[in-house]
Coordinates of C-alpha atoms in Angstrom, one line a residue:
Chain R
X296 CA -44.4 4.7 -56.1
X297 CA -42.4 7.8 -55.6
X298 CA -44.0 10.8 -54.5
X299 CA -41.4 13.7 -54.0
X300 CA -42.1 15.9 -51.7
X301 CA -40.8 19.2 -53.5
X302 CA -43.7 18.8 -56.3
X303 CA -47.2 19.9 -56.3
X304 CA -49.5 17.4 -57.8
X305 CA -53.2 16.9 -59.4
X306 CA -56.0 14.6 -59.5
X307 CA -55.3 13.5 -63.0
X308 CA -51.5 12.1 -61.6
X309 CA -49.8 15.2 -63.2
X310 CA -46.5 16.9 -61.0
X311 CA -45.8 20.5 -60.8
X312 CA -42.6 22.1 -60.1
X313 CA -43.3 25.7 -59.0
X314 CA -40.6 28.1 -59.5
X315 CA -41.5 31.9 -59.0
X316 CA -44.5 32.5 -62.0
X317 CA -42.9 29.5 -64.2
X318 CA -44.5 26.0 -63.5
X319 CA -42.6 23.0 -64.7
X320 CA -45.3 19.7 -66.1
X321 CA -45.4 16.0 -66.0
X322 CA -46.9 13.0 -65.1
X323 CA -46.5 10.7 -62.2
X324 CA -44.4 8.0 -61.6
X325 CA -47.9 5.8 -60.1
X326 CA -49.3 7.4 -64.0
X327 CA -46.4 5.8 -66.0
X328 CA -47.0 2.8 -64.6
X329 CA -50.5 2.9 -65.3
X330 CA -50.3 3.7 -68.7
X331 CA -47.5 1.4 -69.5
X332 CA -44.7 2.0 -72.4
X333 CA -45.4 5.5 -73.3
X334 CA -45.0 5.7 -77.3
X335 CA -46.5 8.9 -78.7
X336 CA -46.5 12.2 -77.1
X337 CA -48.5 15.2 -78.4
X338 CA -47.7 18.8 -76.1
X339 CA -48.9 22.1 -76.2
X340 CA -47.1 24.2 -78.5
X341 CA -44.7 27.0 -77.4
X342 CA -47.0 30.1 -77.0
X343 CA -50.2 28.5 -76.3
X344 CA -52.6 29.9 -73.9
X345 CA -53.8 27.1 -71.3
X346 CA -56.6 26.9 -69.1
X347 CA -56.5 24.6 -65.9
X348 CA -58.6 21.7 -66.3
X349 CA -58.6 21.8 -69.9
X350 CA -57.3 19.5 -72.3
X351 CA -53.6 20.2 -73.7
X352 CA -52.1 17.3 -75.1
X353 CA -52.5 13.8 -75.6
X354 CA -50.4 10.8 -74.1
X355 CA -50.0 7.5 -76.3
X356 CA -49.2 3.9 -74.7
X357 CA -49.7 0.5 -76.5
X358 CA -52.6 0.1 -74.5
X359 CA -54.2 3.3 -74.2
X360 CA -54.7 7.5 -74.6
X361 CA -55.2 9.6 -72.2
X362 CA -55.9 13.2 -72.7
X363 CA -53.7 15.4 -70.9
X364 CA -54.9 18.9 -68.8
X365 CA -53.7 21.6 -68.1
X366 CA -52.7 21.8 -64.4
X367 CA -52.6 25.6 -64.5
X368 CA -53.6 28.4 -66.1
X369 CA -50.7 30.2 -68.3
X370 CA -48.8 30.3 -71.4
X371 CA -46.6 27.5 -72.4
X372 CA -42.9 28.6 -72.7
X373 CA -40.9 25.5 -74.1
X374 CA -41.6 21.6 -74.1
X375 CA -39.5 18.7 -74.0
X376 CA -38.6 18.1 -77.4
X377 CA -36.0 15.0 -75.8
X378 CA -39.6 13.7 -74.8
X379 CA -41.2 13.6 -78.1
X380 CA -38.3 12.1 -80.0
X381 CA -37.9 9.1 -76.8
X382 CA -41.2 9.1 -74.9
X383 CA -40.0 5.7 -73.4
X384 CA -38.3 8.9 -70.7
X385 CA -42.1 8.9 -69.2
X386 CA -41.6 5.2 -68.0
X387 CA -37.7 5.5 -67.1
X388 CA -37.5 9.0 -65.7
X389 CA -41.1 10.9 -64.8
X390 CA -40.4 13.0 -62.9
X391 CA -36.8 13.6 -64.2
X392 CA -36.1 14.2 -67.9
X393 CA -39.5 12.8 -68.8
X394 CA -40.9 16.2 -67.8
X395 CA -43.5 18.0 -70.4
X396 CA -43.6 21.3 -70.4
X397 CA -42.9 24.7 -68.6
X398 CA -45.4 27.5 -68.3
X399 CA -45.5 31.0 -67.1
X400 CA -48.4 31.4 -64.4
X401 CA -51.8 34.0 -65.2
X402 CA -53.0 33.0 -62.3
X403 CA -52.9 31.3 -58.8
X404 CA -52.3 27.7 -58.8
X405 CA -54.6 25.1 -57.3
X406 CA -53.1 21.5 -56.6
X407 CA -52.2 18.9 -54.0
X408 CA -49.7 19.0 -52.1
X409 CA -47.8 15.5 -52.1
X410 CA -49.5 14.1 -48.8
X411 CA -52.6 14.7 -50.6
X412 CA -51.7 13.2 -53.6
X413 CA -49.9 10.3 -52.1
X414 CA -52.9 9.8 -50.0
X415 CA -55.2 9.8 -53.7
X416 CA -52.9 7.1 -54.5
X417 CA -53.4 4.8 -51.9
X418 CA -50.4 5.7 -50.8
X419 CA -49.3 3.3 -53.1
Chain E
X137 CA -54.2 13.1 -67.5
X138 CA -57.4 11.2 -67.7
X139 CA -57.7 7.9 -70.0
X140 CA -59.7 8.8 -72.7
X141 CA -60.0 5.8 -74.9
X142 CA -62.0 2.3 -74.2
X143 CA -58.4 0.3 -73.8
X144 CA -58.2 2.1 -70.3
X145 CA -54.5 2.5 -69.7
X146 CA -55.5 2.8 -65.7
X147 CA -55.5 0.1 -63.0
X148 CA -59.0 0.8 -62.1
X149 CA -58.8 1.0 -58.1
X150 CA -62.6 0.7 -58.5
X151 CA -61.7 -2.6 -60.0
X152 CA -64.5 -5.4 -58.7
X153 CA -63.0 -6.4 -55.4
X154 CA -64.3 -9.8 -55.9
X155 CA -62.2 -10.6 -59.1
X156 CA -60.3 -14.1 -59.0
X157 CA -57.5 -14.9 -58.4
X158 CA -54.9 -17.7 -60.4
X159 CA -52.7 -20.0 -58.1
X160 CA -49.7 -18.0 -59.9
X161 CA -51.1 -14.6 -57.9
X162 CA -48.2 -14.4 -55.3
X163 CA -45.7 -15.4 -57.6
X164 CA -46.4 -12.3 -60.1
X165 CA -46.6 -10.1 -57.1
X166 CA -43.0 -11.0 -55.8
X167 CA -42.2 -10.0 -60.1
X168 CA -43.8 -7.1 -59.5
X169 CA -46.5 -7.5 -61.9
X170 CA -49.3 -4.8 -62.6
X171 CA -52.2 -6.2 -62.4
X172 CA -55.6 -5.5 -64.6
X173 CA -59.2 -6.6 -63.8
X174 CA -59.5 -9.2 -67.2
X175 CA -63.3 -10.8 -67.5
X176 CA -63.7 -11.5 -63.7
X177 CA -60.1 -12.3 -62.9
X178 CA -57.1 -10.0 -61.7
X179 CA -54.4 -10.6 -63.9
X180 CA -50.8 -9.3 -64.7
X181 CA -51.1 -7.2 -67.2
X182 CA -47.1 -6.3 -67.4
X183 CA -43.8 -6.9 -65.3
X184 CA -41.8 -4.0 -66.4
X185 CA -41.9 -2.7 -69.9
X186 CA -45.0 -4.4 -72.1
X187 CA -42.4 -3.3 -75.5
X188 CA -39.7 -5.5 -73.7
X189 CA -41.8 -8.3 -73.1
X190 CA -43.4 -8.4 -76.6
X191 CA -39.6 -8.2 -78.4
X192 CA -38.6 -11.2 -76.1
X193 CA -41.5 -13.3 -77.3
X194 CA -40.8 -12.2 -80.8
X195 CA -37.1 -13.2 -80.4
X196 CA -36.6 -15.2 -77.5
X197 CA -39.4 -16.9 -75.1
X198 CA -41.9 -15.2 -72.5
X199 CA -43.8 -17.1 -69.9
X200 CA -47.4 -16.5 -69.5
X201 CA -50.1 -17.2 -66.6
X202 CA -53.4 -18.2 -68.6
X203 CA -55.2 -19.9 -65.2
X204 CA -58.2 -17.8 -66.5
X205 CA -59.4 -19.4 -69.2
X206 CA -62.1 -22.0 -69.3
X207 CA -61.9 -26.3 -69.4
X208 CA -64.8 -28.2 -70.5
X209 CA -64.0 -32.2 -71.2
X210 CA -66.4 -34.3 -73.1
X211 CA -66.4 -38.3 -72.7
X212 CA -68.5 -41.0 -73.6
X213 CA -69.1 -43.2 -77.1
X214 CA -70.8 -40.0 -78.4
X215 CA -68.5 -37.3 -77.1
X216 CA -67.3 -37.2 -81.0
X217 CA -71.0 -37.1 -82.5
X218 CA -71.7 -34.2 -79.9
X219 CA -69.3 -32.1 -80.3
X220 CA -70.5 -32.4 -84.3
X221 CA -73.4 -31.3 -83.4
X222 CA -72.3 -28.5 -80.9
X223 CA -69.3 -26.9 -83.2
X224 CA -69.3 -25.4 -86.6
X225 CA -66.2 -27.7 -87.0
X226 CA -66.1 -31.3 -87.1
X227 CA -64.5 -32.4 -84.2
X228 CA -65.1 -36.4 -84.7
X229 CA -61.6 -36.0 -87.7
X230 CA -59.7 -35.1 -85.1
X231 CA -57.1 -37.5 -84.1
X232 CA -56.1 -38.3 -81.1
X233 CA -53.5 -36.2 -79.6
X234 CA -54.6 -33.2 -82.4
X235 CA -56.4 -30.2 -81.5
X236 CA -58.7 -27.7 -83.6
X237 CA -59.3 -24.0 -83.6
X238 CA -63.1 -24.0 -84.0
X239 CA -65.6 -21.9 -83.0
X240 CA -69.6 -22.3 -81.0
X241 CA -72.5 -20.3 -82.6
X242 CA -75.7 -19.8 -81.8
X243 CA -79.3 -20.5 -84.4
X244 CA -78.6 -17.4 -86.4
X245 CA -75.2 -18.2 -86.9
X246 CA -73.7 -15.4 -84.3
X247 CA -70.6 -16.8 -82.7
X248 CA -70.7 -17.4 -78.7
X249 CA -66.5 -18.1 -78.5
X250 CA -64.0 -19.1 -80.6
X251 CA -62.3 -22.2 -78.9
X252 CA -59.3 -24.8 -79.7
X253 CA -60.6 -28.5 -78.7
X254 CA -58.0 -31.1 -78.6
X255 CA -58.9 -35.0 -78.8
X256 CA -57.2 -36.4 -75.7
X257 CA -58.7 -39.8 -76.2
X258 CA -61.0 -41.6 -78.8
X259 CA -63.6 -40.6 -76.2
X260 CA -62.2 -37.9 -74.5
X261 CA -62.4 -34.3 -75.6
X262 CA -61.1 -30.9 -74.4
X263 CA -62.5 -27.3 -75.4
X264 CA -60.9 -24.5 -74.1
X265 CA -62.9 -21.4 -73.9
X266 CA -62.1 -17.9 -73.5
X267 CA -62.4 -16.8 -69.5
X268 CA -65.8 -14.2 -69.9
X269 CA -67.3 -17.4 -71.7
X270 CA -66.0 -20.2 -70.4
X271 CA -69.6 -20.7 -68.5
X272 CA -71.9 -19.8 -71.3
X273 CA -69.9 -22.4 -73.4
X274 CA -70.2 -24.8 -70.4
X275 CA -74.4 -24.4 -70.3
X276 CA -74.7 -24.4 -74.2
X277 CA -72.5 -27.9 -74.5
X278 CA -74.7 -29.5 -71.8
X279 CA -77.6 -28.3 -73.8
X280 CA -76.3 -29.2 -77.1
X281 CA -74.6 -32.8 -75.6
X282 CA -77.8 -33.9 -74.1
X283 CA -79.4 -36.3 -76.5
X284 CA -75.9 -38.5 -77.3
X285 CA -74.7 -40.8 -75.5
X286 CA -71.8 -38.1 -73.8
X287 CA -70.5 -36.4 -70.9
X288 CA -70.2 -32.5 -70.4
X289 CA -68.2 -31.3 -67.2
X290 CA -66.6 -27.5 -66.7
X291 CA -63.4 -28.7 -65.4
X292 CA -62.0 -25.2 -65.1
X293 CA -61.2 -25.5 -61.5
X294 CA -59.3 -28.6 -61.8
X295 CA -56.9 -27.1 -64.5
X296 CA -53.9 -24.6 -64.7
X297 CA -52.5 -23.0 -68.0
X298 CA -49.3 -21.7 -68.4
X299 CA -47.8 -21.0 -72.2
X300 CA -43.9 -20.6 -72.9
X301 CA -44.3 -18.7 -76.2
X302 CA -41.1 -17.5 -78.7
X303 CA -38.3 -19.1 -81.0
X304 CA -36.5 -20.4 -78.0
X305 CA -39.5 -22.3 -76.0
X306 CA -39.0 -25.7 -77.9
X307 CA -35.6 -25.6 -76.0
X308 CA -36.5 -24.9 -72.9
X309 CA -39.2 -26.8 -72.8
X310 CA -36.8 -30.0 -73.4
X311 CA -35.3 -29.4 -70.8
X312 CA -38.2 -29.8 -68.1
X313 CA -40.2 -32.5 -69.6
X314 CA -38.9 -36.2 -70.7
X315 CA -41.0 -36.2 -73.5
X316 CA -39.3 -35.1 -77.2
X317 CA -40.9 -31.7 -77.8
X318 CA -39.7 -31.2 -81.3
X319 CA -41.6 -34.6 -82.3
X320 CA -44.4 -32.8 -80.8
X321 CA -46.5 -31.1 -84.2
X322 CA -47.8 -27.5 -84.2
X323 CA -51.6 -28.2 -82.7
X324 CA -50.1 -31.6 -81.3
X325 CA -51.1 -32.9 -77.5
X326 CA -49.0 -35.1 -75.2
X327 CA -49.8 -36.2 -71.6
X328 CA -46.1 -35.6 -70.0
X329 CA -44.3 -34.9 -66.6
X330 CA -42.6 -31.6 -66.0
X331 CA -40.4 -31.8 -63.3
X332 CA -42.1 -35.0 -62.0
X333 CA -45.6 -33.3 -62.3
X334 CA -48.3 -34.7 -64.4
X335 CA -49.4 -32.2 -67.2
X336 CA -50.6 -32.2 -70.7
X337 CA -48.5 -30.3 -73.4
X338 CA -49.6 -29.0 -76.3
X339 CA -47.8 -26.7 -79.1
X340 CA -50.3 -24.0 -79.5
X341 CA -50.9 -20.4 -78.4
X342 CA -51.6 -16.8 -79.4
X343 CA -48.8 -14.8 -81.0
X344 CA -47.6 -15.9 -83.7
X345 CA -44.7 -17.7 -82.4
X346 CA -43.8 -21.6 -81.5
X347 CA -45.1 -22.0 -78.6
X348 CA -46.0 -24.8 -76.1
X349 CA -48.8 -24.8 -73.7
X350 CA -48.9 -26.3 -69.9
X351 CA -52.1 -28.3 -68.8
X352 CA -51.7 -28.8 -65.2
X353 CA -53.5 -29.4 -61.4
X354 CA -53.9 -25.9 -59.8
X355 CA -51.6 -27.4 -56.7
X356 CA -48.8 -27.6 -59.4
X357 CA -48.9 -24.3 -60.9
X358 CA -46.4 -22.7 -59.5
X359 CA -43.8 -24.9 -58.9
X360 CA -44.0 -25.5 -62.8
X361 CA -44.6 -21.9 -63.4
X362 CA -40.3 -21.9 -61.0
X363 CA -39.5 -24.8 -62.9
X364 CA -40.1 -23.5 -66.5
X365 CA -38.5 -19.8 -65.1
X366 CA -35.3 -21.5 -64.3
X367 CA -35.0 -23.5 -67.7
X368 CA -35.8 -20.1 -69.5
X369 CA -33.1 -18.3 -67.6
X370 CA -30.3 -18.7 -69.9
X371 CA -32.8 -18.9 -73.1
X372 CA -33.9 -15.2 -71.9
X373 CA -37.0 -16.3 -71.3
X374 CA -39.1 -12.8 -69.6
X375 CA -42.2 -12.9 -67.6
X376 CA -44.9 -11.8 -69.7
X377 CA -48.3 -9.8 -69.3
X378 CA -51.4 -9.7 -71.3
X379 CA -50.4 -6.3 -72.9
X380 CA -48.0 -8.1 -74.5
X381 CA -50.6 -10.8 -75.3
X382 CA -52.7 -8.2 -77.1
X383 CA -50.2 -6.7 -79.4
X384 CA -48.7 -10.3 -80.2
X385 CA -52.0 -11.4 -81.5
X386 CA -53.1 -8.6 -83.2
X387 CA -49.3 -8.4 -84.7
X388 CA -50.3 -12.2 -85.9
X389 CA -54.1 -11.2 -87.1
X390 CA -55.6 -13.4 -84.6
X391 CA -59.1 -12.4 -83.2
X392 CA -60.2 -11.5 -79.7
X393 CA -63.4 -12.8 -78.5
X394 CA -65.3 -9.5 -77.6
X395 CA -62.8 -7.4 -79.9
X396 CA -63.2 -9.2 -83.7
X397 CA -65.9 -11.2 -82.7
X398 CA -69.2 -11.6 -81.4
X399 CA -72.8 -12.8 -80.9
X400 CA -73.6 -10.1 -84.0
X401 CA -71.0 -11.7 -86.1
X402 CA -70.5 -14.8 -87.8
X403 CA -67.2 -17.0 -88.9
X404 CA -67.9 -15.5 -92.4
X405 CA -67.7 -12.1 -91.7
X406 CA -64.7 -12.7 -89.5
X407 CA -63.1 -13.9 -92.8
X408 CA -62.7 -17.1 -90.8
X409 CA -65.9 -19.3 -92.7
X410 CA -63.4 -22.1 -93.0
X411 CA -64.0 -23.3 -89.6
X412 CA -67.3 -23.9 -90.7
X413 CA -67.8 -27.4 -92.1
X414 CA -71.5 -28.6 -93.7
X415 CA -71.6 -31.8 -94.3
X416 CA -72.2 -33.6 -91.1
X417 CA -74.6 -36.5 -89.9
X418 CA -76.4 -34.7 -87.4
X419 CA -76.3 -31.5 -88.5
X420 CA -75.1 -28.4 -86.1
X421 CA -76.5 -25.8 -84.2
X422 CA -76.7 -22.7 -86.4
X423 CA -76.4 -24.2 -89.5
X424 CA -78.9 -22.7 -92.0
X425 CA -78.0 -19.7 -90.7
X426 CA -74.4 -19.9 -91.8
X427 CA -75.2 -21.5 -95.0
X428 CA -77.4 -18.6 -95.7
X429 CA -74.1 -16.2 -95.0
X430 CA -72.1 -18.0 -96.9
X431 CA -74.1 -17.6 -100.0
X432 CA -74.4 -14.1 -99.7
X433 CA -71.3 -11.9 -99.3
X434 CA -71.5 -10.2 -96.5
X435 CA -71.9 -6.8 -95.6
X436 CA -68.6 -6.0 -93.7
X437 CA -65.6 -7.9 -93.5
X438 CA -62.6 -7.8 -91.1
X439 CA -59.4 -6.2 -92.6
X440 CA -55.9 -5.3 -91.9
X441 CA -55.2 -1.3 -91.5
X442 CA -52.2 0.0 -91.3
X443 CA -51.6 3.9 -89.9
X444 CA -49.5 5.9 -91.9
X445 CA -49.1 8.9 -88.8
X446 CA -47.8 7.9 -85.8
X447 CA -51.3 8.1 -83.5
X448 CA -53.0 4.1 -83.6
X449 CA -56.5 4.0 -84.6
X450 CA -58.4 2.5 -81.2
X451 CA -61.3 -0.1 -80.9
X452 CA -64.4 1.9 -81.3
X453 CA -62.7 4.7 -83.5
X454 CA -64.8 5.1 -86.8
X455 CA -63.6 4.0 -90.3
X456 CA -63.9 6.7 -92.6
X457 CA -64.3 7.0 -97.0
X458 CA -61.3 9.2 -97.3
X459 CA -63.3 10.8 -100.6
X460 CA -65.9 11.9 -98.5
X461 CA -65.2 11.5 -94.7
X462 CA -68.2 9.3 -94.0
X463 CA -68.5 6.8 -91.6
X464 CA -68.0 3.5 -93.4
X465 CA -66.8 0.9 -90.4
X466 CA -65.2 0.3 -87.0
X467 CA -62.1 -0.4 -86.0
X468 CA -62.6 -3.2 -83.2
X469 CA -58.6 -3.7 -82.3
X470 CA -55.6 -1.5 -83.0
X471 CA -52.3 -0.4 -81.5
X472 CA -49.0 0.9 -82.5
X473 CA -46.9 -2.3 -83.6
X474 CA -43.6 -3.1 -81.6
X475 CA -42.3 -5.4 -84.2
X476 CA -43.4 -3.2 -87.3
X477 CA -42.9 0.4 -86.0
X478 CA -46.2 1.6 -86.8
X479 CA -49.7 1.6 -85.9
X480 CA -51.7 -1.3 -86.8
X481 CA -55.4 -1.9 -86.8
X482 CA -57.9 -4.8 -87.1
X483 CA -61.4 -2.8 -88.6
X484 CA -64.6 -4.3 -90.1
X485 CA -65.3 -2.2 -93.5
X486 CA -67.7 -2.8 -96.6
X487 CA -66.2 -5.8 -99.1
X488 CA -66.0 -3.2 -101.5
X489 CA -63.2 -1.1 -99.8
X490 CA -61.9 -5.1 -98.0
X491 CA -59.0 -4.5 -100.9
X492 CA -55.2 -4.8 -100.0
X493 CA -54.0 -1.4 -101.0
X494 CA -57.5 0.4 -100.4
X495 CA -56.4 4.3 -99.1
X496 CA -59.0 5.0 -96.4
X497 CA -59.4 6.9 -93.3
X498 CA -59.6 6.4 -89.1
X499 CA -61.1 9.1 -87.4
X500 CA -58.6 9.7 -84.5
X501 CA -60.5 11.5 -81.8
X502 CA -61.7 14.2 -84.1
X503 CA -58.9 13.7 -86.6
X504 CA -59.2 11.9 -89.8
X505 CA -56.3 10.1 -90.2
X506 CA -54.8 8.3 -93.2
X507 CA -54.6 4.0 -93.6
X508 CA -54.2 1.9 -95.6
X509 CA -56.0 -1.4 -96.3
X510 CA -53.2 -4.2 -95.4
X511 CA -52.6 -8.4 -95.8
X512 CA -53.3 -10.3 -92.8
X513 CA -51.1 -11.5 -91.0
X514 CA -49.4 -8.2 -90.1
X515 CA -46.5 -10.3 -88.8
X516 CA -45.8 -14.0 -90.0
X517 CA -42.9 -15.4 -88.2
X518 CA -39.6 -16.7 -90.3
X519 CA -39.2 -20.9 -90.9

């Protein structure tokens, strides 16, 4: 599985782009996978305050849901409506146009860098 | 991201190290297969895209490894009479080279598996169980054989199963085995070759589809696993997990052991009490029991829901009186449909709200959701 080296990363397989005080969400190719066809996607809605660690959104596959969280703490600034209307783009292109959404930063960010992560995931 | 919901989405890497394996392991892994932990055994639970692999089955053929689930033969002059005795169905009408959907329940008429058993001889029976009961089945048909004059072995180990399921599979099918497939009936059994290897053949399965199913040594496996794989290359023929196994049967209102059914339920509530036959000679094990439920109606009965939103109620997820928003049954299957478009649920709820048409609600992780109460089948395949 893919684990690009320009991203920061979590525990709960979500990518971070950081640029400047605006962080850019989504999940992991080694996620996708685990989840399977990805058919219902519910984000964070423009202006809405998020705390790291805490619930956002919800992801939807034929087998399961998984609750999304927050990677950071900010407000959210725009989602991927393309996502929504095809969330089939988590499975084809994660960390591409499958992304999420993009917040602006309150605060410092703590993740993984992609050693770390890749090492979470087996390396896998 | 963290999976939230019972159908964990995850492969587990804390996964029980000392699952099984089926002789078709190293050829998934060269597909690339994901693989799930599945009652003791690791098996693929998709190739690629589970959506794909559930459209190819619905339109042309998929190929399926189902190594895990349980043998059990019966011989002797009594094999028939047991198997009376031992099943709420009457397997001594079955003819040879038929098989049965029938189901084992214990004295209060709770039911330990649902099985097919398929008369391979006048005195020569074979019950296929589901994997995470194939042994309990096993003990309880020793215990249940042991005053006729009959056989019980758990042949598990000495068989493979592989199924070629979809519109197509009749076709490609022909083309491995010398045998004339489309003499063979729906629920028929033939002992064949496929590619010069002994196997049994049988047209059943578990979506809704035609389908055929293998019967072969372990040793064979995967050559016939190559062989069917090239015959199903110009049918279209996919590689197929058991996601795609889960939303073809629910698609076809089939029931899971484990899901639908269970020691606390009985054929009647399942809406399935026509497996269940009275009349025999040496009665059956559960009997008064199950007469007992089927003069009563019972309390809850399996139904059909279909989501009107876009979120699919989940197994475990609460079935609510829309009027007032009390808990009134459980959903035990439920995904969105890839044939249909839309969520789809299988939910046990009071007879009085078991009505086709009945508006009720699904609480969806703290949303009450709207559905409706549907037909079964969801999906019913075209002649």
């Amino acid at each position: 599985m893919p684990v690009p080296a320009n991203l920061r990363y979590t525990a709960e397989h979500e990518w971070v782009d950081l640029s400047g005080d605006t962080a850019t969400v989504g999940i992991t190719a080694y996620a996708a996978d685990a989840l399977g066809d990805v058919v219902y996607l519910e984000l964070p809605a423009v202006g809405s305050v998020i705390a790291a660690g805490t619930g956002c959104g919800e992801i939807e596959s034929t087998k399961s849901v998984s609750e999304l969280f927050a990677p950071v703490d900010g407000e959210v600034v725009e989602f991927n409506q393309q996502a929504v209307d095809d969330p089939g783009l988590l499975n084809t292109d994660p960390f591409g146009a499958g992304w999420l959404f993009r917040v602006r930063l309150t605060g410092p960010a703590d993740l993984l860098g992609a050693d770390e992560y890749a090492a979470l995931t087996g390396g896998a | 991201m963290s999976p939230s919901s019972p159908a964990r989405g995850f492969a587990d890497p804390d996964a029980p190290r000392n699952a099984r394996t089926t002789p078709l392991h190293e050829t998934h892994r060269r597909l690339g297969a994901t693989f799930t932990d599945f009652s003791g055994w690791t098996m693929p639970v998709r190739y690629g895209s589970e959506i794909s692999e559930h459209h190819a089955v619905r339109t042309t053929a998929g190929l399926f490894d189902l190594c895990h689930m349980g043998e059990i033969e019966l011989t002797g002059p009594e094999a028939a009479r047991a198997l009376d005795h031992a099943l709420v169905g009457r397997p001594s009408r079955i003819a040879v080279g038929r098989a049965r959907y029938t189901m084992i329940c214990d004295e209060s008429g709770g039911i330990l598996d649902d099985l097919v058993v398929y008369r391979l001889a006048e005195q020569h029976f074979l019950v296929v169980a589901n994997a995470g009961n194939a042994e309990v089945v096993a003990a309880e048909l020793g215990t249940r054989a042991r005053r006729f004059d009959a056989v019980v072995a758990d042949t598990s180990a000495r068989w493979s199963l592989l199924a070629v399921q979809g519109p197509r599979s009749a076709a490609i099918v022909a083309e491995v085995v010398p045998l004339d497939v489309t003499g063979l009936k729906y629920y028929g059994i033939d002992a064949t070759t496929l590619s010069g290897r002994d196997v049994l053949i049988a047209r059943t399965g578990y979506t809704g589809e035609d389908g055929f199913e293998v019967y072969c040594a372990p040793e064979d496996a995967a050559a016939i696993w190559k062989s069917l794989a090239e015959a199903g290359d110009r049918h279209d023929l996919v590689p197929a997990g058991l996601a795609c196994r889960d939303t073809l049967r629910l698609e076809a209102g089939m029931p899971l052991y484990g899901q639908e059914l269970d020691r606390t339920r009985t054929p009647f509530d399942a809406g399935l009490g026509r497996v269940v036959v009275f009349d025999k000679d040496d009665g059956f094990v559960g009997a008064a029991a199950l007469a007992a439920r089927r003069d009563r109606a019972p309390e809850q009965i399996l139904v059909g829901l279909r989501a009107a939103g876009r979120r699919a109620p989940r197994a475990g997820y609460d079935v609510l009186d829309p009027a007032s928003g009390r808990p009134v049954g459980r959903v035990t299957s439920g995904a969105p449909s890839p044939t249909l478009g839309h969520p789809i649920a299988l939910a046990y709820v009071p007879a009085e709200l078991a009505e086709p048409g009945t508006p009720l609600a699904v609480d969806i992780r703290g949303t009450s959701a709207a559905v409706e109460v549907v037909t079964l089948p969801f999906y019913r395949r075209g002649t």
